[in-house]
Structures are given as structure tokens and as C-alpha cells.
Coordinates of C-alpha atoms and ligand atoms in Angstrom, one line a residue:
X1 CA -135.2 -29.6 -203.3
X2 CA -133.6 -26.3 -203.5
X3 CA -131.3 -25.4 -206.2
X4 CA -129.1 -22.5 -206.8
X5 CA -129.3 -19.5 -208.7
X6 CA -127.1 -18.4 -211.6
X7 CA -128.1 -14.7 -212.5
X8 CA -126.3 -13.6 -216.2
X9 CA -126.5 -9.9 -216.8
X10 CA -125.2 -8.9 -220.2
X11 CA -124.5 -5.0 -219.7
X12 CA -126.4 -2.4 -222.4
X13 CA -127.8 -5.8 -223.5
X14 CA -131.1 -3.7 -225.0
X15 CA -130.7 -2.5 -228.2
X16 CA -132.7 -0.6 -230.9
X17 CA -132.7 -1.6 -234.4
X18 CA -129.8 -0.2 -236.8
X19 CA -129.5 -0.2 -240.3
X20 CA -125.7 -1.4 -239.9
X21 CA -127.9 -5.1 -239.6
X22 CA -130.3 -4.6 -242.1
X23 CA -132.6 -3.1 -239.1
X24 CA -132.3 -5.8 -236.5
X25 CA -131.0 -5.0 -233.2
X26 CA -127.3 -6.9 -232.4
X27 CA -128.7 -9.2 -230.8
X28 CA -131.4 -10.3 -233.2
X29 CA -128.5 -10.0 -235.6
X30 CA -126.0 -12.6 -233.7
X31 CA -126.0 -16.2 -234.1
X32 CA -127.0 -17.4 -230.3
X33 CA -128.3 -20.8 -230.6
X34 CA -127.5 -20.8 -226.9
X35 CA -129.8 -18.0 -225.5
X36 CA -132.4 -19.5 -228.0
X37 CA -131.9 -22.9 -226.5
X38 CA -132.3 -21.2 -223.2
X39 CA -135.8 -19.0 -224.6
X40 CA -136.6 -22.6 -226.1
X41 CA -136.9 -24.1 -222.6
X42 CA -137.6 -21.3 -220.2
X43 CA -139.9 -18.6 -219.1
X44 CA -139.4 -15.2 -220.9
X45 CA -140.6 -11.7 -221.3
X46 CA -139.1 -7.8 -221.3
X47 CA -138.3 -6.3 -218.1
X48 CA -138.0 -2.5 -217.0
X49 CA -134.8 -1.9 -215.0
X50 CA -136.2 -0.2 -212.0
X51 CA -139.5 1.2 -213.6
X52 CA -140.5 1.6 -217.5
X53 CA -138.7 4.7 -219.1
X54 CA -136.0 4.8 -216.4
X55 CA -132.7 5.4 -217.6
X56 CA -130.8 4.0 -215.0
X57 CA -127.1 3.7 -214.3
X58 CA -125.3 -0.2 -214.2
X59 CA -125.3 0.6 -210.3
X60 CA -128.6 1.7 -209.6
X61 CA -130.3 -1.7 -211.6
X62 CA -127.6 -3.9 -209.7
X63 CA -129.0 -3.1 -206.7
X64 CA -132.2 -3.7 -207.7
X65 CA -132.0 -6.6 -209.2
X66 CA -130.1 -7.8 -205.9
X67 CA -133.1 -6.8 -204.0
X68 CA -131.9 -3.5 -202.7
X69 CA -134.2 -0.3 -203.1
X70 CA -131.7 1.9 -204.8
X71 CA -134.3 4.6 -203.3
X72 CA -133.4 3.7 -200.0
X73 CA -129.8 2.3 -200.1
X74 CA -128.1 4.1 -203.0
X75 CA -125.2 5.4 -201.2
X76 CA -124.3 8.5 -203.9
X77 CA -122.1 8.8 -206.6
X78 CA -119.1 9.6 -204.2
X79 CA -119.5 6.3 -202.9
X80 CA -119.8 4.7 -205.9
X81 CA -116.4 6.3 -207.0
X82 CA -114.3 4.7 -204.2
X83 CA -115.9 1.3 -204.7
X84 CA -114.8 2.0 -208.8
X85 CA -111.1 2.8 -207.6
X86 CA -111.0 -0.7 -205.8
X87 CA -111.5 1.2 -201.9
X88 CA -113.2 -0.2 -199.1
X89 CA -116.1 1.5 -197.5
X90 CA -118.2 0.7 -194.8
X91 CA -121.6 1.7 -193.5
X92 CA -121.1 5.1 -191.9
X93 CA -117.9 6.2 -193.8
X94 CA -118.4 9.7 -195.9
X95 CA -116.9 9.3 -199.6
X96 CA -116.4 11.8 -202.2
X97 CA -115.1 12.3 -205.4
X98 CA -112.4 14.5 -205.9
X99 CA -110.1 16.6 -208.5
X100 CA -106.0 17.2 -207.5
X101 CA -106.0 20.9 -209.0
X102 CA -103.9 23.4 -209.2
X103 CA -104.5 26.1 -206.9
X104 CA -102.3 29.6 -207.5
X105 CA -102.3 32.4 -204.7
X106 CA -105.5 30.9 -203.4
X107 CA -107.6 30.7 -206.5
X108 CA -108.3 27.4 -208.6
X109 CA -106.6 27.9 -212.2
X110 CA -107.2 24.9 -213.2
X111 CA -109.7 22.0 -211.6
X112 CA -107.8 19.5 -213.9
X113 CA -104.6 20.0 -212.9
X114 CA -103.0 20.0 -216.4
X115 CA -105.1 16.4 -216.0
X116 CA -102.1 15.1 -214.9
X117 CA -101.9 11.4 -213.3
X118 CA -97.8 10.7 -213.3
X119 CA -96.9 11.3 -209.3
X120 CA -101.1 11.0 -208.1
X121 CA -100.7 8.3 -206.8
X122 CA -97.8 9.6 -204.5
X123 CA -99.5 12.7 -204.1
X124 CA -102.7 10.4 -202.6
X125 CA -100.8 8.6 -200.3
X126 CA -99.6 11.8 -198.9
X127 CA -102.7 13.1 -198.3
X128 CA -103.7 10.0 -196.7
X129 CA -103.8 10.6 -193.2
X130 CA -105.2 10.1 -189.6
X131 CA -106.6 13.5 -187.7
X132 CA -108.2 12.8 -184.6
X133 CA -110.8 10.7 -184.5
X134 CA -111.4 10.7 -188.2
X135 CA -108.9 8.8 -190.6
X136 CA -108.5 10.3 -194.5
X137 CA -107.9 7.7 -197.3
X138 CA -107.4 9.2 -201.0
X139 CA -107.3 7.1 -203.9
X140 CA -105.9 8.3 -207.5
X141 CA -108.1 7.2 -210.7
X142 CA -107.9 8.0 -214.0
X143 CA -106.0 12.0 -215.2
X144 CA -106.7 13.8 -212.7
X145 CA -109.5 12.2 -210.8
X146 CA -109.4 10.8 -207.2
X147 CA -111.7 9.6 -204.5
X148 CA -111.7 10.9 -200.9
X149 CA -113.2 8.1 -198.2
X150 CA -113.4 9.3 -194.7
X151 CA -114.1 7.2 -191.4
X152 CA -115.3 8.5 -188.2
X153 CA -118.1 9.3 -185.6
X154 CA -121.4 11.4 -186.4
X155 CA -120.1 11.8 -190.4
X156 CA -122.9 13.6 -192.2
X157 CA -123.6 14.3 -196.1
X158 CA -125.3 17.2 -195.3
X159 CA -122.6 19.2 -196.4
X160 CA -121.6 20.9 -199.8
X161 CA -118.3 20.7 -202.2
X162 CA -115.1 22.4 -201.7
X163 CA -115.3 22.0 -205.4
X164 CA -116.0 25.8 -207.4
X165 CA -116.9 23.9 -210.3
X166 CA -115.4 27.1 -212.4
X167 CA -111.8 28.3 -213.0
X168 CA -110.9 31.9 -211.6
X169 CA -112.8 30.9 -208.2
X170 CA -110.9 30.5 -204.7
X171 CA -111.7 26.7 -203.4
X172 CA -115.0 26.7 -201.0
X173 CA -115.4 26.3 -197.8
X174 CA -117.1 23.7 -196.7
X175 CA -120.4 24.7 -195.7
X176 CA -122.9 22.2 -193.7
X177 CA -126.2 22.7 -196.0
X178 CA -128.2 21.2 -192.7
X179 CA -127.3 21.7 -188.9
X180 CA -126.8 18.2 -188.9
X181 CA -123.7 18.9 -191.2
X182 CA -121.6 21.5 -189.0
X183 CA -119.3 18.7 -187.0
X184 CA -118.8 17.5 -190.3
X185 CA -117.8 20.4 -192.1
X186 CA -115.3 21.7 -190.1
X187 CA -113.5 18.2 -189.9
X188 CA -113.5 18.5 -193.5
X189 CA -112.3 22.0 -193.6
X190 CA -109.2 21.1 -191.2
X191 CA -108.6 18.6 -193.4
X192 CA -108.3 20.2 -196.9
X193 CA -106.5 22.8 -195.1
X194 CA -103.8 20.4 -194.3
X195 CA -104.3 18.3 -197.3
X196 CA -103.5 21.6 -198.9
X197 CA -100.1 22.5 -196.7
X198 CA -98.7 18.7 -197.3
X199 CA -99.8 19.1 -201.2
X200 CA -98.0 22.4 -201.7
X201 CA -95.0 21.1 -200.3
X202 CA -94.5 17.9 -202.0
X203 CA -91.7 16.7 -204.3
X204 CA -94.0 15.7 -207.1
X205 CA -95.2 19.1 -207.3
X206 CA -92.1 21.1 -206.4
X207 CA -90.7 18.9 -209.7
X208 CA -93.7 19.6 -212.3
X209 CA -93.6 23.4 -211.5
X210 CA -89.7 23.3 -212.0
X211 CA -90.9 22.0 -215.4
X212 CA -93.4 24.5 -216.3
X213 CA -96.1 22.0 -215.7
X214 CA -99.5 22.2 -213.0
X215 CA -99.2 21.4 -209.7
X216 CA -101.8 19.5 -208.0
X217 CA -102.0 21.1 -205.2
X218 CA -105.4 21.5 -204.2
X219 CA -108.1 18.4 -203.8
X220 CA -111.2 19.5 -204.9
X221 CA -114.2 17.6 -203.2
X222 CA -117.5 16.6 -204.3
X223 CA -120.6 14.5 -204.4
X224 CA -120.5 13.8 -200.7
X225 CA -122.3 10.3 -200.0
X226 CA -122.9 8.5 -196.6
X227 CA -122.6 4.8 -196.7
X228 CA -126.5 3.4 -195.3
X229 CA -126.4 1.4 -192.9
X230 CA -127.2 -2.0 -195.7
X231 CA -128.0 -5.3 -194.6
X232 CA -125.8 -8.1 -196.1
X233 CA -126.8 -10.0 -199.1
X234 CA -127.7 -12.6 -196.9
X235 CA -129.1 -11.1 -194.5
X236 CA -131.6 -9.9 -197.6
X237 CA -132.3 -12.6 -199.4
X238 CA -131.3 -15.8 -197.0
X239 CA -128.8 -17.2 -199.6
X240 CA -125.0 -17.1 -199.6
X241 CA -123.9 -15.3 -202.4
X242 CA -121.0 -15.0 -204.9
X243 CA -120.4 -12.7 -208.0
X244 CA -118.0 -13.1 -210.6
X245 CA -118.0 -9.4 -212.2
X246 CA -115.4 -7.5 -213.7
X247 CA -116.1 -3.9 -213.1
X248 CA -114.0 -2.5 -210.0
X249 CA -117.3 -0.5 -208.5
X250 CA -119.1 -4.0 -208.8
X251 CA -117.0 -5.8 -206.6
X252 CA -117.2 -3.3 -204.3
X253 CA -120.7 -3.1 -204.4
X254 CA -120.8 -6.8 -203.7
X255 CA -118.3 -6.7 -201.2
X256 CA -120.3 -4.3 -199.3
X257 CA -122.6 -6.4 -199.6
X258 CA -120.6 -9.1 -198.1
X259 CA -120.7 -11.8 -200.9
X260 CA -118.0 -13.9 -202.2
X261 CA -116.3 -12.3 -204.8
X262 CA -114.4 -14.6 -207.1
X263 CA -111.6 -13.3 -209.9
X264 CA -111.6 -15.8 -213.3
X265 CA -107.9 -15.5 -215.2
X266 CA -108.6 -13.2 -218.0
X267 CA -111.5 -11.9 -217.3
X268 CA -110.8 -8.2 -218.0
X269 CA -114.5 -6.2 -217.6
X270 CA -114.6 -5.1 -221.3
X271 CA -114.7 -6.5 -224.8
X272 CA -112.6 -10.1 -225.5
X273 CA -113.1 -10.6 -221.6
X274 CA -112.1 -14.6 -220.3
X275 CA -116.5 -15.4 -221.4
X276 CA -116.0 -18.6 -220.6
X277 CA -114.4 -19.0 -217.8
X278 CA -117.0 -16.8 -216.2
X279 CA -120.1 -18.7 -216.7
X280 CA -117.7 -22.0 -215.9
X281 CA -117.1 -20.2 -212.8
X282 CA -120.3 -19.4 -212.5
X283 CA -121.4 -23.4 -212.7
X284 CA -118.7 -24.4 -210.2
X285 CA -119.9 -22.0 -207.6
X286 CA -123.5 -23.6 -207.5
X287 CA -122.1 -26.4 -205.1
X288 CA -120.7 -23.7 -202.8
X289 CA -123.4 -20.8 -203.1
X290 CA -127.0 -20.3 -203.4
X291 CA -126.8 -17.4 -205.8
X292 CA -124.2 -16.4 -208.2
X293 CA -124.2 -13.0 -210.1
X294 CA -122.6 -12.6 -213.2
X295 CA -121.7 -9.2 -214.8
X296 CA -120.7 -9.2 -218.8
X297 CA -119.9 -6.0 -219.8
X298 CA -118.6 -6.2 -223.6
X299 CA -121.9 -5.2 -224.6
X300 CA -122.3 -2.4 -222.7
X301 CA -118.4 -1.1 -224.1
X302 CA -120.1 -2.0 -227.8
X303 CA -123.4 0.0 -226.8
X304 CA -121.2 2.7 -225.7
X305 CA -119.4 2.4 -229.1
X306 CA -122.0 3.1 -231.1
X307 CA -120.2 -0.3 -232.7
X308 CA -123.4 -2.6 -234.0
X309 CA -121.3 -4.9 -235.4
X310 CA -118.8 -5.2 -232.6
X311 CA -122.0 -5.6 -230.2
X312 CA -123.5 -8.5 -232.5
X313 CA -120.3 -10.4 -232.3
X314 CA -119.7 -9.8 -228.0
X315 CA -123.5 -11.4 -228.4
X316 CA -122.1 -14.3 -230.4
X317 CA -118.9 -14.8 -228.3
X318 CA -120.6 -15.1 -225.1
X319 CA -123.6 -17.7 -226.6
X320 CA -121.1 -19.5 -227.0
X321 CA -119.3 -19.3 -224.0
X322 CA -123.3 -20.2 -222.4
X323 CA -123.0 -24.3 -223.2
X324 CA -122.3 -25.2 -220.1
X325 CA -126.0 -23.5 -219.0
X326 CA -127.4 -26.3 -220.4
X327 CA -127.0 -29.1 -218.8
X328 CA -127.2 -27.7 -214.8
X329 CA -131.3 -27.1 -214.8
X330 CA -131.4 -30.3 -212.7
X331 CA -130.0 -28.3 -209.8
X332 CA -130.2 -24.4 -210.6
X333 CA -131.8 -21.6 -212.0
X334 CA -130.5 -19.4 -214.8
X335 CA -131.8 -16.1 -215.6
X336 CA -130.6 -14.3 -218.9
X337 CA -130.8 -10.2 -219.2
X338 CA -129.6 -6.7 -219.2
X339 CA -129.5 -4.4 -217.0
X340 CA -130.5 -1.9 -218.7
X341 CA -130.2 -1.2 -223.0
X342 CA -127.6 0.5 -224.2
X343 CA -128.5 1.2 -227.7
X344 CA -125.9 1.7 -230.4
X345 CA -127.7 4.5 -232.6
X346 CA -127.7 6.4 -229.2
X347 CA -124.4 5.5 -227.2
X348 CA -126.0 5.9 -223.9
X349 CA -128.4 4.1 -221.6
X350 CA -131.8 4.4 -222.8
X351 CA -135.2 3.9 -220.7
X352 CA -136.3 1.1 -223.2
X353 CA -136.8 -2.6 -221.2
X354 CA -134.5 -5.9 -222.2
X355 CA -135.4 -9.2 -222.7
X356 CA -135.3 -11.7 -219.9
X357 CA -135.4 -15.9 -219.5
X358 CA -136.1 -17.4 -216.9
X359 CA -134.8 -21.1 -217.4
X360 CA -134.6 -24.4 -215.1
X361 CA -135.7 -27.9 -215.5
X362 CA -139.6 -28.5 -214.8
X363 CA -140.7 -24.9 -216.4
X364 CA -143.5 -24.3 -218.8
X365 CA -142.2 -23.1 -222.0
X366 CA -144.4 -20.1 -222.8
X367 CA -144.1 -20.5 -226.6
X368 CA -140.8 -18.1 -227.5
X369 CA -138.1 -19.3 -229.3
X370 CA -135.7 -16.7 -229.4
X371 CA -134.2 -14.7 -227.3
X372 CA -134.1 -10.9 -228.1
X373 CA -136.1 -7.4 -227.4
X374 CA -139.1 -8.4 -229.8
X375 CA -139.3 -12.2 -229.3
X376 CA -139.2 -12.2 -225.7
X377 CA -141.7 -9.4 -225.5
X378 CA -144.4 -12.2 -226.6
X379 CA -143.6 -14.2 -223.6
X380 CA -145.3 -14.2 -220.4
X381 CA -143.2 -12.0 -218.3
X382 CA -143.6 -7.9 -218.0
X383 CA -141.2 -7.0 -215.0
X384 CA -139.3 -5.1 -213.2
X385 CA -135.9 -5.3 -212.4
X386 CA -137.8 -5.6 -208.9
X387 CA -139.2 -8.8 -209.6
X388 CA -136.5 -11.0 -210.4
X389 CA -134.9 -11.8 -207.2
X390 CA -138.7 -13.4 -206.2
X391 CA -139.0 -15.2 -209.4
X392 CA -135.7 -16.8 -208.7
X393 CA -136.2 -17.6 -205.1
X394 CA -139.7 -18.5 -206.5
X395 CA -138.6 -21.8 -209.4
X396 CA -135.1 -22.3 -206.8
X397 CA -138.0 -23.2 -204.6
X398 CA -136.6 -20.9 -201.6
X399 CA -139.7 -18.6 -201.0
X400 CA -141.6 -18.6 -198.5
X401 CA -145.6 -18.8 -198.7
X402 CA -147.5 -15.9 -198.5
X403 CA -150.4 -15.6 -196.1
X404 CA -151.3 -19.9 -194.9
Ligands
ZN501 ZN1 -124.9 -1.3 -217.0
ZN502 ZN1 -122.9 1.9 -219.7

């Protein structure tokens, strides 16, 4: 029989020891009688998000972990910005991120724009537009940031940033930084030209220089990323797959990836996020899908924090929230991890692995009984963030035999 898979990851789960908890790490710290239920029962060990000593970003280990070689599908950080603002992009589309700024008698005074977000949004849609063949959608984020998706033929990221990256600089032209990059760059060019003209010209801006405030009047471009041409997640693993995830850029990622992408109420991508109904989710989806992801960020936010108590008691909140794992090993596989640490004494992701459990009914215990970085390193696993996807398939029984 084949049985789903239900894959947990706990954001910046890794952590290094602090002296806030008597020199455990948060999770060695947190009551979890849950994941220790789960280490108890199931196969365990430390694994490396994409190689040891990589410190990787959320996205690049998510695509690993989904069975995507970030080295040959990572699409760029421009990309990765549109998904975060909620956009749709498609294989072949061209995505930037971007900066309204204020640009005075042709030179950039300020890249921030007074990092202004009242009116961006308006300002976005303005600039929002069809030329040609190509079509221009611009997104407003967070102050003064923006994302610039472009669809169209023959779109190339061979091409640099309109973006000075220093005050007292007139905006660049777009240069093509390989021959395959010219078509491309002179679209571009006609279009921050015009961008320009309909940004100069706008109410909101009119109305903040009449108050003494920074126009944004100038989108500044950069980090130019082609979407790869990416198989589906079904197409790459031969399951149907779901995600219940908070993080904007995550469902993006996953709907590029064309799986089901499920909203829980409550669920708010950062600390006191709707646990529960996640993993419940999570449960119910394994009689409609073959492979459910789950993304918990809290302890990522905590890492980020530097907070080790706040991270000890996310840990605690979401054990508890993991009851419901117990009882489905009859018909899926659950697998427990990070993907990547996020240590508190350092705010940032490190290079250092996380544990992992492999758990479903039938499986060897290999003799660890908690789950956390120096427990699970005495189990029988030392992976990769490459690995998992064919230990899943592996205990779901879904993989295929190699050689007869
Ligand atoms: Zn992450
Ligand atoms: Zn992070």
C-alpha cells in the first residue's frame, strides 16, 4: 500500500546552545513530548540543508527538500520577490526587484524615496502597463520597495540594473551584460522611460511635493531573474501535492510549482500562528494528496529575535499542536525538521545541520529518544536536504527499484 506523506518544517529550527537555558538549545529546553514521541518511534539523524556548512536561505532549502536543484532551478532573488508580494510568475517572465525613488533633474536623491509606502500602491498600478508585445506588472511591498514582473517573447536576464545603488548618480541605463540581453534591454529602457513620464506626473506625487515630502518618481530596478522553465511538482516527484505554508513567497513557490495550496483560519506565518489547525490540515489532506508540506515559521521569527526563550516556547506550542501525528502512521509518513538553524546567539541562518525524524508505522526505531540537535545526531541518518524526498517516497512505498 502506499500512503501519503506529511513533511513538517519548523523554520530556523537549529539552534546552538545559550546560556538564557542553562546551555541547552530551545529546543532541548521545550517540553515536546510530541516530537519525542515521534524520535521514540521513528528513524532519526541531523541533516545538512543543501550541503554541510551551507548557509542557505528558507528558499533555496525548500526547493531542495522538494526535489528541485536550487543550482539549476533557482529562479533569482527578483523572482523570489514577486512570489513574496503575492504575484504570479510564470516560466519565461523576467522579475525584478525594485525601489520608487525620487529622481530630481535626472539624478537619484534619494533611492528610498523618503521610504514612503502611503499612495505606492497607486503609484504601482499606474505603472502597470501593456507595451507591445510585453506586459509590465508592478507590485508595492513594504516602505519603499516594489517588485517589477515582466511577460513577453525572448526575455533575457542578461542584463544589468537601472538601479545606481548610490545617491548623487543619474538612474542607468539598461545595459545587456551579454548579446543575448540587447532585445531585452531596450524593452526595459522604453519602459522605465515611460514608467518615468506617468510617475512624474501622478497625483500622488504632485500631492507629497506640495507637502515638502519625496516624490517617487523614479523605479529603480534590480536583481533581474528569469523564471526556468520548472517541471511541476508532479511532474517531479509523481505525487499530487499540497502545502499549507504561511509565508507569501512560499505559496508562490508552490504555486509555481503547481500544488494545492490550502489557507488554515489563523494561520498568520509568524509567532502565535493557528499551529493547530495546520498540522489538522495537514492530516485532512492525506485522503486527497500524496504529499503535503507544511511550513512553521515562529521559530525562524524567534531565531531572528535572538529571543531563546520565545523560541523554546514556539517549540512547546507547536508539540503540542503535533497530537494528531500520532495516530495516522497506519497510512502516512511524517518527517520532522528545519530547514535550516537559525540560532539565537547569532540572529541569522547558520551553516550548522538540524535534526530530522523520519516516522510511520512498521519503522525500526534506531534507539533515540529525543528529538533535538544532539540527540538526533546519534541516530542513523546523516543527510542532506537532498535526500529526503527519496526517503519519503522510499517508507510511503512510492519508489521505484533501482537497477532489476
Ligand atoms: Zn527558513
Ligand atoms: Zn530566516
Amino acid at each position: 500500500m502506499m500512503k501519503s506523506i506529511i513533511l513538517i518544517v519548523l523554520d530556523g529550527l537549529g539552534d546552538r546552545p545559550g546560556s538564557d537555558l542553562q546551555n541547552r538549545t530551545p529546543l532541548q529546553a521545550a517540553f515536546r513530548p510530541n516530537l519525542n514521541w515521534l524520535a521514540s518511534h521513528g528513524i532519526n539523524g541531523i541533516m545538512h540543508p543543501i550541503s554541510p556548512g551551507i548557509r542557505c536561505g528558507s528558499d533555496t532549502s525548500h526547493m531542495s527538500l522538494l526535489g528541485y536543484d536550487p543550482k539549476v532551478y533557482y529562479p533569482g532573488r527578483g523572482p523570489f520577490e514577486a512570489l513574496g508580494l503575492g504575484m504570479d510568475i510564470r516560466p519565461g517572465d523576467l522579475a525584478f526587484r525594485a525601489n520608487f525613488a525620487t529622481n530630481r533633474d535626472g539624478v537619484i536623491v534619494d533611492r528610498r524615496a523618503g521610504r514612503e509606502n502611503k499612495g505606492n500602491e497607486e503609484l504601482a498600478d499606474a505603472i502597470s502597463l501593456d507595451m507591445g508585445e510585453y506586459s509590465f506588472r508592478v507590485k508595492s511591498g513594504v516602505e519603499h520597495r516594489a517588485a517589477l514582473v515582466v511577460s513577453g517573447p525572448d526575455l533575457s536576464d542578461m542584463i544589468g540594473d537601472s538601479d545606481p545603488h548610490r545617491e548623487g548618480l543619474p538612474p542607468e541605463k539598461i545595459r545587456p551584460t551579454d548579446p543575448s540581453g540587447d532585445r531585452t534591454a531596450e524593452v526595459m529602457n522604453a519602459y522605465l522611460e515611460e514608467a518615468r513620464r506617468i510617475l512624474s506626473d501622478h497625483r500622488v506625487n504632485k500631492e507629497r511635493v506640495k507637502n515638502g515630502r519625496l516624490p517617487g518618481n523614479e523605479l529603480l530596478v534590480r536583481s533581474a531573474g528569469k523564471v526556468p522553465a520548472i517541471p511541476s511538482f508532479t511532474e517531479k516527484n509523481r505525487m499530487k501535492g499540497a502545502c499549507v505554508v504561511g509565508s507569501p513567497w512560499l505559496k508562490g513557490l508552490c504555486r509555481l510549482l503547481r500544488m494545492d495550496v490550502f489557507d488554515v483560519p489563523g494561520a498568520t506565518g509568524t509567532v502565535g500562528s493557528n499551529y493547530r489547525g495546520k498540522i489538522e490540515k495537514a492530516v485532512d489532506l492525506t485522503s486527497s494528496h500524496d504529499f503535503v508540506l507544511v511550513n512553521i515559521k515562529a521559530t525562524d521569527v524567534a531565531g531572528h529575535d535572538g529571543n531563546y526563550p520565545l523560541k523554546r516556547d514556539v517549540i512547546e506550542d507547536i508539540d503540542r499542536a503535533m497530537e494528531p501525528l500520532k495516530s495516522i502512521g497506519d497510512h502516512a509518513v511524517i518527517c520532522v525538521t528545519g530547514d535550516h538553524s537559525t540560532p539565537c546567539s547569532f540572529k541569522d541562518h547558520s551553516g550548522d545541520p538540524v535534526p530530522i525524524v523520519f516516522y510511520t508505522d512498521g519503522v525500526m526505531n534506531d534507539g533515540v529518544h529525543l528529538f533535538d540537535e544532539l540527540s538526533s545526531a546519534s541516530g542513523s541518518l546523516r543527510i542532506t536536504s537532498y535526500n529526503v524526498m527519496d526517503i519519503l517516497m522510499q517508507l510511503a512505498g512510492r519508489s521505484d527499484k533501482f537497477g532489476s
